[in-house]
Amino acid sequence: PLTAILGYAQLLESEKLESRAMDYANKVFKQAQRTHRVVQNLLSFARQRKPEKHEFDVVKVLEEALLLRDYDMKVSSINLEREIQSGVPAVSGDPHQVEQVFLNIINNALDAMMDDGAPEDAERKLLVRVRADVNLVTIEFQDSGPGLKEPHRIFEPFYTTKSIGKGTGLGLSICYGIVKEHGGEIAARNAESGGAVIEVRLPSAGHAVTPEEITTSVQKRESALHGTILLVEDEEAVLEFERDVLAGAGAEVNTLTSFDEAKSAFEHRSFDAVIINGKMPGAGSVQQSHAWFAEHSPALARHLLFTFSSLAEPEVRSFLEQNHVPFLVKPFEVGDLIANARRLLVKTQAAGAGS
């Protein structure tokens, strides 16, 4: 479901809507992204997934996390203060995971300040500091809440300071694992003036990040697709979303809902690329599906894209990577689908030109 929600929200953002409708679409997209990242990080906690690392602007990621709780801070009369050093260097890591760390810390800080036991007239303030040393970027969150009873324990799995029913005890332990995976450190203490302080230290990538314009991940119409794609997916909402995206980008799209239908389709016509659910009923394993295409259409086997709701099996991931078979894990974004489809079609056109 998240794939369709994310995708249609992105498609709405690319349309010419009036400002309020555009704002609503943007909020749906942002919240669906948050849900996606929460799910991915819970899965990471369970199976210790390696982060997908590249250089990114950590201040930009921090601001995006703060923006997600901006409304809640305003209606709860929480003052947000920033002390951000200029010229903060880039950080190497997975920006989605790092944003989830920041969001978890912010959520905990807001919950502490809005706790039922806090005096109504108490000042509520979240102070965020960012500073850089030679090889390290430090991001510090200080709230004006009641502080931590056991700072040394808050990163333990299932340890929670929240009342029953309000916390799982996984949030900060997930943060701890993510930060460690990035080669960093995370620590907690109580401030002398009161409240809790959470400090995240991440290795810098060695150079300053230049400000970049935030652009939507929806691809422009000029990046059109040219070719015929067979789309095989048994989940109706996802099938319709993928069809709408690919057809909207210029591809001719044929849709089927079973692997048996896909087999018979090859008897009647040819396709330039195939995008198929990697766990279609009746298709067997990914290895078996790929083997069928390799036997019945060796050329097309090189123009396959598998999609997955999850990819927890290391042997499947290993097979795909070793055989250079592209794949996407749901929920993916519009730009990811178009970019992968374009690569498949370009490979087809290149093969045709060389024959």
PDB file of N, CA and C in Angstrom, residues 159-220:
ATOM      1  N   TYR A 159      13.777  -0.531  26.567  1.00  0.00           N
ATOM      2  CA  TYR A 159      13.755   0.367  27.731  1.00  0.00           C
ATOM      3  C   TYR A 159      13.053   1.649  27.308  1.00  0.00           C
ATOM      4  N   THR A 160      12.028   2.043  28.041  1.00  0.00           N
ATOM      5  CA  THR A 160      11.294   3.257  27.685  1.00  0.00           C
ATOM      6  C   THR A 160      11.015   4.103  28.914  1.00  0.00           C
ATOM      7  N   THR A 161      11.070   5.402  28.728  1.00  0.00           N
ATOM      8  CA  THR A 161      10.754   6.339  29.809  1.00  0.00           C
ATOM      9  C   THR A 161       9.302   6.789  29.727  1.00  0.00           C
ATOM     10  N   LYS A 162       8.598   6.335  28.696  1.00  0.00           N
ATOM     11  CA  LYS A 162       7.218   6.785  28.494  1.00  0.00           C
ATOM     12  C   LYS A 162       6.243   5.913  29.275  1.00  0.00           C
ATOM     13  N   SER A 163       5.056   6.434  29.506  1.00  0.00           N
ATOM     14  CA  SER A 163       4.039   5.683  30.228  1.00  0.00           C
ATOM     15  C   SER A 163       3.539   4.528  29.378  1.00  0.00           C
ATOM     16  N   ILE A 164       2.879   3.572  30.021  1.00  0.00           N
ATOM     17  CA  ILE A 164       2.423   2.361  29.335  1.00  0.00           C
ATOM     18  C   ILE A 164       1.529   2.730  28.154  1.00  0.00           C
ATOM     19  N   GLY A 165       1.815   2.102  27.010  1.00  0.00           N
ATOM     20  CA  GLY A 165       1.024   2.344  25.809  1.00  0.00           C
ATOM     21  C   GLY A 165       1.509   3.481  24.950  1.00  0.00           C
ATOM     22  N   LYS A 166       2.520   4.224  25.422  1.00  0.00           N
ATOM     23  CA  LYS A 166       2.992   5.381  24.662  1.00  0.00           C
ATOM     24  C   LYS A 166       4.358   5.169  24.021  1.00  0.00           C
ATOM     25  N   GLY A 167       5.017   4.071  24.324  1.00  0.00           N
ATOM     26  CA  GLY A 167       6.344   3.860  23.744  1.00  0.00           C
ATOM     27  C   GLY A 167       6.674   2.393  23.636  1.00  0.00           C
ATOM     28  N   THR A 168       7.465   2.051  22.607  1.00  0.00           N
ATOM     29  CA  THR A 168       7.870   0.654  22.411  1.00  0.00           C
ATOM     30  C   THR A 168       9.222   0.359  23.034  1.00  0.00           C
ATOM     31  N   GLY A 169      10.014   1.409  23.299  1.00  0.00           N
ATOM     32  CA  GLY A 169      11.365   1.182  23.789  1.00  0.00           C
ATOM     33  C   GLY A 169      12.332   0.805  22.691  1.00  0.00           C
ATOM     34  N   LEU A 170      11.906   0.930  21.431  1.00  0.00           N
ATOM     35  CA  LEU A 170      12.795   0.595  20.310  1.00  0.00           C
ATOM     36  C   LEU A 170      13.413   1.821  19.657  1.00  0.00           C
ATOM     37  N   GLY A 171      12.778   2.994  19.808  1.00  0.00           N
ATOM     38  CA  GLY A 171      13.213   4.177  19.067  1.00  0.00           C
ATOM     39  C   GLY A 171      14.676   4.510  19.222  1.00  0.00           C
ATOM     40  N   LEU A 172      15.135   4.701  20.459  1.00  0.00           N
ATOM     41  CA  LEU A 172      16.521   5.117  20.668  1.00  0.00           C
ATOM     42  C   LEU A 172      17.505   3.972  20.489  1.00  0.00           C
ATOM     43  N   SER A 173      17.058   2.732  20.683  1.00  0.00           N
ATOM     44  CA  SER A 173      17.966   1.609  20.414  1.00  0.00           C
ATOM     45  C   SER A 173      18.205   1.476  18.915  1.00  0.00           C
ATOM     46  N   ILE A 174      17.186   1.792  18.113  1.00  0.00           N
ATOM     47  CA  ILE A 174      17.365   1.836  16.664  1.00  0.00           C
ATOM     48  C   ILE A 174      18.340   2.952  16.307  1.00  0.00           C
ATOM     49  N   CYS A 175      18.169   4.104  16.935  1.00  0.00           N
ATOM     50  CA  CYS A 175      19.092   5.227  16.708  1.00  0.00           C
ATOM     51  C   CYS A 175      20.523   4.814  17.006  1.00  0.00           C
ATOM     52  N   TYR A 176      20.703   4.140  18.116  1.00  0.00           N
ATOM     53  CA  TYR A 176      22.044   3.705  18.526  1.00  0.00           C
ATOM     54  C   TYR A 176      22.671   2.816  17.450  1.00  0.00           C
ATOM     55  N   GLY A 177      21.882   1.850  16.958  1.00  0.00           N
ATOM     56  CA  GLY A 177      22.400   0.945  15.932  1.00  0.00           C
ATOM     57  C   GLY A 177      22.749   1.662  14.639  1.00  0.00           C
ATOM     58  N   ILE A 178      21.899   2.609  14.231  1.00  0.00           N
ATOM     59  CA  ILE A 178      22.146   3.352  12.991  1.00  0.00           C
ATOM     60  C   ILE A 178      23.407   4.195  13.109  1.00  0.00           C
ATOM     61  N   VAL A 179      23.530   4.922  14.218  1.00  0.00           N
ATOM     62  CA  VAL A 179      24.701   5.787  14.400  1.00  0.00           C
ATOM     63  C   VAL A 179      25.980   4.960  14.437  1.00  0.00           C
ATOM     64  N   LYS A 180      25.955   3.835  15.134  1.00  0.00           N
ATOM     65  CA  LYS A 180      27.131   2.959  15.184  1.00  0.00           C
ATOM     66  C   LYS A 180      27.474   2.435  13.797  1.00  0.00           C
ATOM     67  N   GLU A 181      26.447   2.091  13.015  1.00  0.00           N
ATOM     68  CA  GLU A 181      26.662   1.587  11.656  1.00  0.00           C
ATOM     69  C   GLU A 181      27.318   2.645  10.785  1.00  0.00           C
ATOM     70  N   HIS A 182      27.125   3.903  11.122  1.00  0.00           N
ATOM     71  CA  HIS A 182      27.732   5.013  10.378  1.00  0.00           C
ATOM     72  C   HIS A 182      29.098   5.406  10.936  1.00  0.00           C
ATOM     73  N   GLY A 183      29.605   4.624  11.883  1.00  0.00           N
ATOM     74  CA  GLY A 183      30.907   4.929  12.462  1.00  0.00           C
ATOM     75  C   GLY A 183      30.877   6.078  13.439  1.00  0.00           C
ATOM     76  N   GLY A 184      29.689   6.392  13.967  1.00  0.00           N
ATOM     77  CA  GLY A 184      29.548   7.530  14.866  1.00  0.00           C
ATOM     78  C   GLY A 184      29.288   7.127  16.299  1.00  0.00           C
ATOM     79  N   GLU A 185      28.921   8.108  17.102  1.00  0.00           N
ATOM     80  CA  GLU A 185      28.628   7.904  18.519  1.00  0.00           C
ATOM     81  C   GLU A 185      27.344   8.649  18.867  1.00  0.00           C
ATOM     82  N   ILE A 186      26.612   8.112  19.826  1.00  0.00           N
ATOM     83  CA  ILE A 186      25.426   8.796  20.342  1.00  0.00           C
ATOM     84  C   ILE A 186      25.459   8.696  21.858  1.00  0.00           C
ATOM     85  N   ALA A 187      25.175   9.786  22.528  1.00  0.00           N
ATOM     86  CA  ALA A 187      25.264   9.817  23.989  1.00  0.00           C
ATOM     87  C   ALA A 187      24.129  10.646  24.559  1.00  0.00           C
ATOM     88  N   ALA A 188      23.786  10.368  25.813  1.00  0.00           N
ATOM     89  CA  ALA A 188      22.705  11.087  26.491  1.00  0.00           C
ATOM     90  C   ALA A 188      23.180  11.554  27.861  1.00  0.00           C
ATOM     91  N   ARG A 189      22.685  12.700  28.260  1.00  0.00           N
ATOM     92  CA  ARG A 189      23.011  13.226  29.592  1.00  0.00           C
ATOM     93  C   ARG A 189      21.915  14.211  29.990  1.00  0.00           C
ATOM     94  N   ASN A 190      21.953  14.638  31.225  1.00  0.00           N
ATOM     95  CA  ASN A 190      21.052  15.686  31.694  1.00  0.00           C
ATOM     96  C   ASN A 190      21.795  17.013  31.720  1.00  0.00           C
ATOM     97  N   ALA A 191      21.152  18.058  31.237  1.00  0.00           N
ATOM     98  CA  ALA A 191      21.768  19.386  31.239  1.00  0.00           C
ATOM     99  C   ALA A 191      21.740  19.970  32.649  1.00  0.00           C
ATOM    100  N   GLU A 192      22.746  20.762  32.971  1.00  0.00           N
ATOM    101  CA  GLU A 192      22.806  21.391  34.296  1.00  0.00           C
ATOM    102  C   GLU A 192      21.601  22.298  34.533  1.00  0.00           C
ATOM    103  N   SER A 193      21.124  22.919  33.465  1.00  0.00           N
ATOM    104  CA  SER A 193      19.978  23.825  33.583  1.00  0.00           C
ATOM    105  C   SER A 193      18.644  23.091  33.578  1.00  0.00           C
ATOM    106  N   GLY A 194      18.701  21.762  33.435  1.00  0.00           N
ATOM    107  CA  GLY A 194      17.486  20.965  33.378  1.00  0.00           C
ATOM    108  C   GLY A 194      17.202  20.475  31.966  1.00  0.00           C
ATOM    109  N   GLY A 195      16.478  19.379  31.868  1.00  0.00           N
ATOM    110  CA  GLY A 195      16.176  18.816  30.560  1.00  0.00           C
ATOM    111  C   GLY A 195      17.214  17.797  30.124  1.00  0.00           C
ATOM    112  N   ALA A 196      16.917  17.129  29.031  1.00  0.00           N
ATOM    113  CA  ALA A 196      17.798  16.090  28.500  1.00  0.00           C
ATOM    114  C   ALA A 196      18.587  16.609  27.312  1.00  0.00           C
ATOM    115  N   VAL A 197      19.773  16.038  27.127  1.00  0.00           N
ATOM    116  CA  VAL A 197      20.616  16.357  25.979  1.00  0.00           C
ATOM    117  C   VAL A 197      20.990  15.052  25.290  1.00  0.00           C
ATOM    118  N   ILE A 198      20.693  14.962  24.003  1.00  0.00           N
ATOM    119  CA  ILE A 198      21.125  13.829  23.183  1.00  0.00           C
ATOM    120  C   ILE A 198      22.104  14.366  22.156  1.00  0.00           C
ATOM    121  N   GLU A 199      23.260  13.749  22.088  1.00  0.00           N
ATOM    122  CA  GLU A 199      24.314  14.220  21.188  1.00  0.00           C
ATOM    123  C   GLU A 199      24.673  13.126  20.191  1.00  0.00           C
ATOM    124  N   VAL A 200      24.630  13.468  18.918  1.00  0.00           N
ATOM    125  CA  VAL A 200      24.990  12.542  17.840  1.00  0.00           C
ATOM    126  C   VAL A 200      26.264  13.053  17.184  1.00  0.00           C
ATOM    127  N   ARG A 201      27.269  12.194  17.091  1.00  0.00           N
ATOM    128  CA  ARG A 201      28.532  12.559  16.456  1.00  0.00           C
ATOM    129  C   ARG A 201      28.761  11.648  15.255  1.00  0.00           C
ATOM    130  N   LEU A 202      28.926  12.255  14.078  1.00  0.00           N
ATOM    131  CA  LEU A 202      29.102  11.505  12.834  1.00  0.00           C
ATOM    132  C   LEU A 202      30.388  11.936  12.141  1.00  0.00           C
ATOM    133  N   PRO A 203      31.131  10.983  11.553  1.00  0.00           N
ATOM    134  CA  PRO A 203      32.346  11.351  10.813  1.00  0.00           C
ATOM    135  C   PRO A 203      31.993  12.191   9.595  1.00  0.00           C
ATOM    136  N   SER A 204      32.762  13.230   9.354  1.00  0.00           N
ATOM    137  CA  SER A 204      32.512  14.065   8.176  1.00  0.00           C
ATOM    138  C   SER A 204      33.117  13.407   6.946  1.00  0.00           C
ATOM    139  N   ALA A 205      32.621  13.844   5.775  1.00  0.00           N
ATOM    140  CA  ALA A 205      33.130  13.296   4.513  1.00  0.00           C
ATOM    141  C   ALA A 205      34.352  14.061   4.032  1.00  0.00           C
ATOM    142  N   GLY A 206      34.744  15.094   4.766  1.00  0.00           N
ATOM    143  CA  GLY A 206      36.008  15.761   4.463  1.00  0.00           C
ATOM    144  C   GLY A 206      35.920  17.036   3.663  1.00  0.00           C
ATOM    145  N   HIS A 207      34.707  17.468   3.304  1.00  0.00           N
ATOM    146  CA  HIS A 207      34.610  18.746   2.608  1.00  0.00           C
ATOM    147  C   HIS A 207      33.259  19.393   2.892  1.00  0.00           C
ATOM    148  N   ALA A 208      33.188  20.684   2.716  1.00  0.00           N
ATOM    149  CA  ALA A 208      31.957  21.419   3.006  1.00  0.00           C
ATOM    150  C   ALA A 208      30.916  21.173   1.929  1.00  0.00           C
ATOM    151  N   VAL A 209      29.675  21.088   2.346  1.00  0.00           N
ATOM    152  CA  VAL A 209      28.563  20.894   1.416  1.00  0.00           C
ATOM    153  C   VAL A 209      28.093  22.250   0.909  1.00  0.00           C
ATOM    154  N   THR A 210      27.943  22.387  -0.402  1.00  0.00           N
ATOM    155  CA  THR A 210      27.388  23.626  -0.955  1.00  0.00           C
ATOM    156  C   THR A 210      25.872  23.504  -0.939  1.00  0.00           C
ATOM    157  N   PRO A 211      25.167  24.555  -0.576  1.00  0.00           N
ATOM    158  CA  PRO A 211      23.704  24.481  -0.529  1.00  0.00           C
ATOM    159  C   PRO A 211      23.143  24.072  -1.891  1.00  0.00           C
ATOM    160  N   GLU A 212      22.183  23.153  -1.882  1.00  0.00           N
ATOM    161  CA  GLU A 212      21.573  22.721  -3.139  1.00  0.00           C
ATOM    162  C   GLU A 212      20.070  22.921  -3.072  1.00  0.00           C
ATOM    163  N   GLU A 213      19.509  23.172  -4.191  1.00  0.00           N
ATOM    164  CA  GLU A 213      18.067  23.413  -4.244  1.00  0.00           C
ATOM    165  C   GLU A 213      17.328  22.108  -4.048  1.00  0.00           C
ATOM    166  N   ILE A 214      16.314  22.143  -3.179  1.00  0.00           N
ATOM    167  CA  ILE A 214      15.500  20.950  -2.959  1.00  0.00           C
ATOM    168  C   ILE A 214      14.545  20.801  -4.135  1.00  0.00           C
ATOM    169  N   THR A 215      14.655  19.677  -4.818  1.00  0.00           N
ATOM    170  CA  THR A 215      13.791  19.458  -5.978  1.00  0.00           C
ATOM    171  C   THR A 215      12.961  18.209  -5.770  1.00  0.00           C
ATOM    172  N   THR A 216      11.807  18.175  -6.391  1.00  0.00           N
ATOM    173  CA  THR A 216      10.977  16.989  -6.290  1.00  0.00           C
ATOM    174  C   THR A 216      11.615  15.840  -7.035  1.00  0.00           C
ATOM    175  N   SER A 217      11.390  14.626  -6.514  1.00  0.00           N
ATOM    176  CA  SER A 217      11.964  13.452  -7.159  1.00  0.00           C
ATOM    177  C   SER A 217      11.134  13.015  -8.364  1.00  0.00           C
ATOM    178  N   VAL A 218      10.012  13.676  -8.602  1.00  0.00           N
ATOM    179  CA  VAL A 218       9.231  13.356  -9.796  1.00  0.00           C
ATOM    180  C   VAL A 218      10.002  13.786 -11.032  1.00  0.00           C
ATOM    181  N   GLN A 219      10.177  12.886 -11.964  1.00  0.00           N
ATOM    182  CA  GLN A 219      10.957  13.175 -13.161  1.00  0.00           C
ATOM    183  C   GLN A 219      10.182  14.086 -14.112  1.00  0.00           C
ATOM    184  N   LYS A 220      10.888  14.958 -14.801  1.00  0.00           N
ATOM    185  CA  LYS A 220      10.286  15.859 -15.770  1.00  0.00           C
ATOM    186  C   LYS A 220       9.825  15.077 -17.001  1.00  0.00           C
TER     187      LYS A 220
END
